[in-house]
């Protein structure tokens, strides 16, 4: 079933310190042990992913590790929930590889710092709910598009081939010129990891992830059979301050001007991934989630990461869900996961340096496949939801061809156009008065023969004005017109102007006009745009019967 885009907010948005006190209320040794074990389990999941995402982003495996370690502490401590685990993600690595190709690592570091500042401002100004304006098919589309980009970006590592070009599409196109010559050893190692991850039982994966088992097997096999032709990860520095990190002295306005689009892309992706992860995990754990505090944490974390040589981080649903399922109690589970990753960096650096890139490519290929919201995609296609299918496909293709920012803008704009097109279908019907249905009226007074009720259904806004005017031109020759507006929930300036002009025209023809069943928002527009002044307060009624009785009373009085 397609997941609904919802967030825990409002009354749950407590003060950060208050939430923290509540989270650690009654904390004891038993809960501490659960956090330690959850942290160890998440570390096993995060280790291969951190290495893989570091390499796939165009940086290094060490950059991925540093990102996971720093983000796991800083963002967790400042975060908007007890359960979020942040680090490098596949979606972010798909975006970063293009930035690295165009601007180098310094460009990524600067974009990360600036995007962090945007996220921080978004949290301070409480913009966390903006994500709810992105339709779910659009989010599904860019997620699937990113999955395709990740898979395309790992072709060289998986097959041991070489390509040229700054984008994945250009690299694939270059195979026609350079030729495609797979390295059989690399292919076998990559496939070994893929097979292990696919067949590894889920009940075992909750303790020991298949990705970690696959990488260990692949490394052992490559060492036993001396597969020296396969590229490896390379040296893992035993420090959190990498040699390649943000150089504040190199920052200038020209760099900022060139990186505006990547900065916005990183910030948008950081917001989307982190808040969607928070909303999903909040439902899993039945705990509140403060979206704005989470954005503040993500902002601070991403401003600090490039100072250490890390790449942009977001909350990761894979790691977060593992933590929740492993019995995580507080945000200390994320801190412990970072501690274990740090220990791995110092103790297993020599082993990690020998990891075949083909093995990491295998991890990323499976990760890319699993990123897709298959239940949601199956739902919109099986139910033939044409609008959802088109939103999904347009966003997915735009993500692959252009970039995330363009894809989301296109997806949201297309969704808005679809909404406007559907909302512009306003219904107008005309009905004569049936005196037999009036409980307090006997016979058929003559005035009722020239009275009609106009039923309007649907929002009357600029997109529906033409249809409204066309239908009103077909109105029978009533002397007394009663507009029943109970089915019109909203109106805008263009719609109110159309109603005002219609009422003026009817009055000039000597006809009387009354309105009934208006929503408060519609009545407000009538008051502000002069319709109430034109018709008078006495022209408004609760229902059509009251308007008819008033008309009869006026007739008798005359």
XYZ file of C-alpha atoms in Angstrom, residues 228-553:
326
model
C 44.914 -8.496 -8.280
C 43.277 -6.959 -11.336
C 40.322 -5.743 -9.276
C 40.432 -2.175 -7.937
C 40.240 -1.876 -4.144
C 39.162 0.792 -1.666
C 42.709 1.856 -0.805
C 44.158 3.257 2.396
C 41.787 4.156 5.230
C 43.320 7.006 7.290
C 43.154 6.441 11.038
C 41.940 9.956 11.783
C 38.696 11.926 11.793
C 40.435 14.946 10.251
C 40.973 13.879 6.644
C 43.577 15.536 4.451
C 40.864 16.510 1.954
C 38.502 18.799 3.854
C 36.933 22.213 3.521
C 39.468 25.000 3.026
C 37.713 28.093 4.377
C 40.373 30.335 2.838
C 39.359 29.244 -0.675
C 35.729 30.359 -0.329
C 34.548 33.279 -2.456
C 31.391 34.651 -4.069
C 32.268 33.232 -7.500
C 32.250 29.697 -6.103
C 28.942 30.397 -4.355
C 27.417 31.665 -7.614
C 28.403 28.506 -9.478
C 27.221 26.213 -6.706
C 23.763 27.694 -6.070
C 21.977 24.833 -7.842
C 23.973 22.053 -6.087
C 23.483 23.782 -2.728
C 19.719 23.924 -3.176
C 19.709 20.313 -4.391
C 21.634 19.046 -1.345
C 19.443 21.054 1.055
C 16.220 19.858 -0.612
C 17.338 16.238 -0.551
C 18.506 16.532 3.048
C 15.118 17.915 4.058
C 13.102 15.349 2.113
C 15.057 12.276 3.196
C 15.381 13.286 6.838
C 11.744 14.273 7.342
C 10.353 11.284 5.465
C 12.576 9.017 7.545
C 11.405 10.744 10.724
C 7.728 10.444 9.797
C 8.107 6.757 8.916
C 10.074 5.848 12.041
C 7.719 7.898 14.199
C 4.868 5.643 13.120
C 7.018 2.540 13.663
C 7.909 3.516 17.220
C 4.741 5.468 18.031
C 6.777 8.402 19.301
C 6.558 12.131 18.504
C 8.832 13.691 15.892
C 9.797 17.366 15.837
C 10.444 18.142 12.170
C 11.826 21.654 12.757
C 14.284 20.511 15.445
C 15.426 17.756 13.073
C 16.164 20.348 10.376
C 18.221 22.351 12.882
C 20.215 19.203 13.719
C 20.718 18.322 10.057
C 21.840 21.894 9.391
C 24.420 21.956 12.183
C 25.683 18.485 11.259
C 26.133 19.298 7.586
C 27.934 22.536 8.414
C 30.415 20.602 10.568
C 30.952 17.603 8.283
C 33.023 19.307 5.542
C 35.384 20.672 8.219
C 36.374 17.036 8.882
C 36.350 15.962 5.233
C 32.919 14.357 5.321
C 30.216 14.514 2.679
C 26.577 15.612 3.182
C 24.472 13.410 5.443
C 20.777 12.836 5.965
C 18.704 10.610 8.215
C 18.718 7.094 6.750
C 15.598 4.947 6.886
C 17.578 1.693 6.540
C 19.742 2.373 9.595
C 16.927 3.996 11.568
C 14.538 1.089 11.039
C 17.251 -1.395 12.037
C 17.836 0.569 15.237
C 14.136 0.604 16.115
C 13.753 -3.112 15.399
C 16.878 -3.871 17.455
C 15.366 -2.414 20.608
C 16.827 1.101 20.501
C 15.723 3.153 23.525
C 17.246 6.608 23.113
C 19.437 8.626 20.751
C 22.462 7.099 22.491
C 22.038 4.123 20.144
C 23.171 6.394 17.294
C 26.105 7.623 19.382
C 27.164 4.044 20.133
C 26.892 3.153 16.433
C 29.380 5.964 15.750
C 31.703 4.744 18.499
C 31.745 1.247 16.975
C 32.371 2.709 13.503
C 35.275 4.714 14.911
C 36.707 1.563 16.471
C 36.368 -0.216 13.121
C 38.245 2.600 11.406
C 41.205 2.255 13.759
C 41.189 -1.525 14.192
C 40.113 -2.727 10.745
C 41.534 0.012 8.526
C 44.050 -2.364 6.932
C 41.353 -4.922 6.108
C 38.954 -2.328 4.727
C 41.664 -1.011 2.433
C 41.597 -4.372 0.595
C 37.857 -4.360 -0.047
C 37.179 -4.767 -3.781
C 35.281 -1.859 -5.332
C 33.282 -4.468 -7.250
C 31.999 -5.792 -3.914
C 30.867 -2.324 -2.867
C 29.261 -1.924 -6.296
C 27.307 -5.116 -5.655
C 26.060 -3.657 -2.348
C 24.984 -0.485 -4.097
C 23.203 -2.332 -6.895
C 21.054 -4.220 -4.408
C 20.570 -1.068 -2.347
C 19.412 0.791 -5.450
C 16.866 -1.925 -6.207
C 15.578 -1.910 -2.624
C 15.295 1.887 -2.576
C 12.263 1.733 -4.845
C 8.910 1.918 -3.088
C 7.695 -1.213 -4.853
C 4.439 -1.397 -2.879
C 3.600 2.194 -3.753
C 4.555 1.763 -7.421
C 2.536 -1.442 -7.664
C -0.415 0.313 -6.030
C -0.661 3.236 -8.464
C -0.108 1.008 -11.519
C -2.455 -1.815 -10.453
C -5.230 0.661 -9.660
C -4.544 2.544 -12.919
C -4.219 5.897 -11.170
C -3.265 7.861 -14.275
C -2.374 11.082 -12.493
C -0.152 9.239 -9.984
C 1.516 7.203 -12.746
C 2.280 10.305 -14.819
C 3.637 12.172 -11.767
C 5.866 9.201 -10.950
C 7.219 8.761 -14.491
C 7.826 12.467 -15.153
C 9.719 12.923 -11.884
C 11.745 9.735 -12.359
C 12.822 10.656 -15.895
C 13.602 14.256 -14.888
C 15.772 12.981 -12.025
C 17.800 10.793 -14.373
C 18.077 13.343 -17.190
C 18.428 16.582 -15.193
C 18.879 16.709 -11.413
C 16.914 16.392 -8.207
C 15.952 20.065 -7.916
C 14.617 20.236 -11.466
C 12.847 16.900 -11.006
C 11.028 17.988 -7.848
C 10.084 21.362 -9.338
C 8.766 19.645 -12.457
C 6.918 17.042 -10.413
C 5.297 19.599 -8.105
C 4.461 21.951 -11.019
C 2.912 19.096 -12.985
C 0.945 18.009 -9.906
C -0.305 21.572 -9.448
C -1.402 21.704 -13.092
C -3.255 18.405 -12.674
C -4.952 19.716 -9.548
C -5.975 22.947 -11.261
C -7.310 21.033 -14.257
C -9.400 18.755 -12.014
C -10.559 21.578 -9.769
C -11.681 23.671 -12.742
C -14.512 21.217 -13.363
C -17.220 23.199 -11.610
C -20.765 21.909 -11.601
C -23.794 24.158 -12.165
C -27.386 22.904 -12.276
C -30.761 24.662 -12.350
C -33.915 23.576 -10.565
C -37.452 24.922 -10.563
C -39.341 25.116 -7.267
C -41.476 22.122 -6.340
C -44.108 23.525 -3.962
C -45.088 20.028 -2.855
C -41.707 19.713 -1.102
C -42.225 22.877 0.939
C -43.674 21.842 4.271
C -45.069 25.243 5.233
C -46.548 26.217 1.860
C -49.949 25.184 0.566
C -50.819 25.201 -3.138
C -48.456 26.761 -5.656
C -48.106 30.524 -5.253
C -47.518 32.267 -8.620
C -44.184 33.702 -7.505
C -42.725 30.197 -7.358
C -43.296 29.706 -11.082
C -40.660 32.354 -11.838
C -38.229 31.297 -9.085
C -35.301 28.937 -9.581
C -32.447 27.517 -7.527
C -28.933 27.465 -9.009
C -26.780 24.738 -7.443
C -23.019 25.347 -7.683
C -20.591 22.535 -6.781
C -16.811 22.763 -6.807
C -14.310 25.515 -5.974
C -14.831 28.679 -8.016
C -11.371 29.961 -8.836
C -9.654 31.427 -11.888
C -9.456 28.085 -13.680
C -13.206 27.506 -13.356
C -14.492 31.013 -14.165
C -14.949 30.408 -17.910
C -16.974 27.247 -17.301
C -19.024 29.044 -14.622
C -19.862 31.941 -16.960
C -20.711 29.561 -19.795
C -23.148 27.612 -17.640
C -24.722 30.771 -16.207
C -25.446 31.966 -19.738
C -27.715 28.893 -20.030
C -29.761 29.800 -16.925
C -33.537 29.774 -17.509
C -35.385 33.121 -17.453
C -36.036 33.230 -13.697
C -37.283 36.434 -12.070
C -36.028 35.315 -8.674
C -32.664 33.511 -8.456
C -31.472 31.613 -5.384
C -27.845 30.479 -5.429
C -27.267 27.329 -3.352
C -23.532 27.425 -2.573
C -23.266 24.622 -0.033
C -21.268 22.580 -2.544
C -18.742 25.383 -3.174
C -16.044 25.124 -0.487
C -13.728 27.860 -1.774
C -13.601 30.896 -4.030
C -10.801 33.215 -5.144
C -10.702 36.808 -6.378
C -11.439 35.842 -9.992
C -14.405 33.723 -8.912
C -15.779 36.454 -6.643
C -15.448 38.971 -9.460
C -17.433 36.655 -11.758
C -20.209 36.317 -9.129
C -20.270 40.098 -8.580
C -20.635 40.800 -12.307
C -23.365 38.156 -12.605
C -25.339 39.612 -9.678
C -25.010 43.139 -11.097
C -26.312 41.908 -14.460
C -29.273 40.115 -12.858
C -30.225 43.143 -10.789
C -30.071 45.412 -13.828
C -32.605 43.055 -15.419
C -34.906 43.628 -12.460
C -34.344 40.194 -10.930
C -33.853 39.423 -7.255
C -30.846 37.433 -6.037
C -30.424 35.438 -2.832
C -27.639 33.113 -1.598
C -27.770 30.215 0.816
C -25.536 27.589 2.377
C -22.261 29.487 2.086
C -19.049 28.325 3.756
C -17.387 30.881 6.046
C -14.463 31.328 3.656
C -16.842 32.047 0.758
C -18.861 34.511 2.839
C -15.639 36.329 3.755
C -14.794 36.792 0.077
C -18.331 38.002 -0.625
C -17.955 40.595 2.124
C -14.521 41.778 0.969
C -15.268 41.959 -2.753
C -18.491 44.004 -2.542
C -21.051 41.263 -3.207
C -22.583 41.672 0.249
C -22.854 45.439 -0.243
C -24.572 44.846 -3.580
C -27.071 42.215 -2.378
C -27.499 43.287 1.231
C -27.283 41.204 4.398
C -30.920 40.156 3.999
C -30.058 38.225 0.831
C -28.194 35.527 2.773
C -29.980 32.439 4.129
C -29.099 29.139 5.782
C -30.891 27.031 3.160
C -32.983 27.389 -0.005
C -36.305 26.824 1.798
C -35.669 29.820 4.073
C -34.938 31.950 1.010
C -38.148 30.800 -0.683
C -40.242 31.516 2.418
C -38.731 34.984 2.661
C -39.609 35.560 -0.991
C -43.205 34.454 -0.321
C -43.448 36.757 2.695
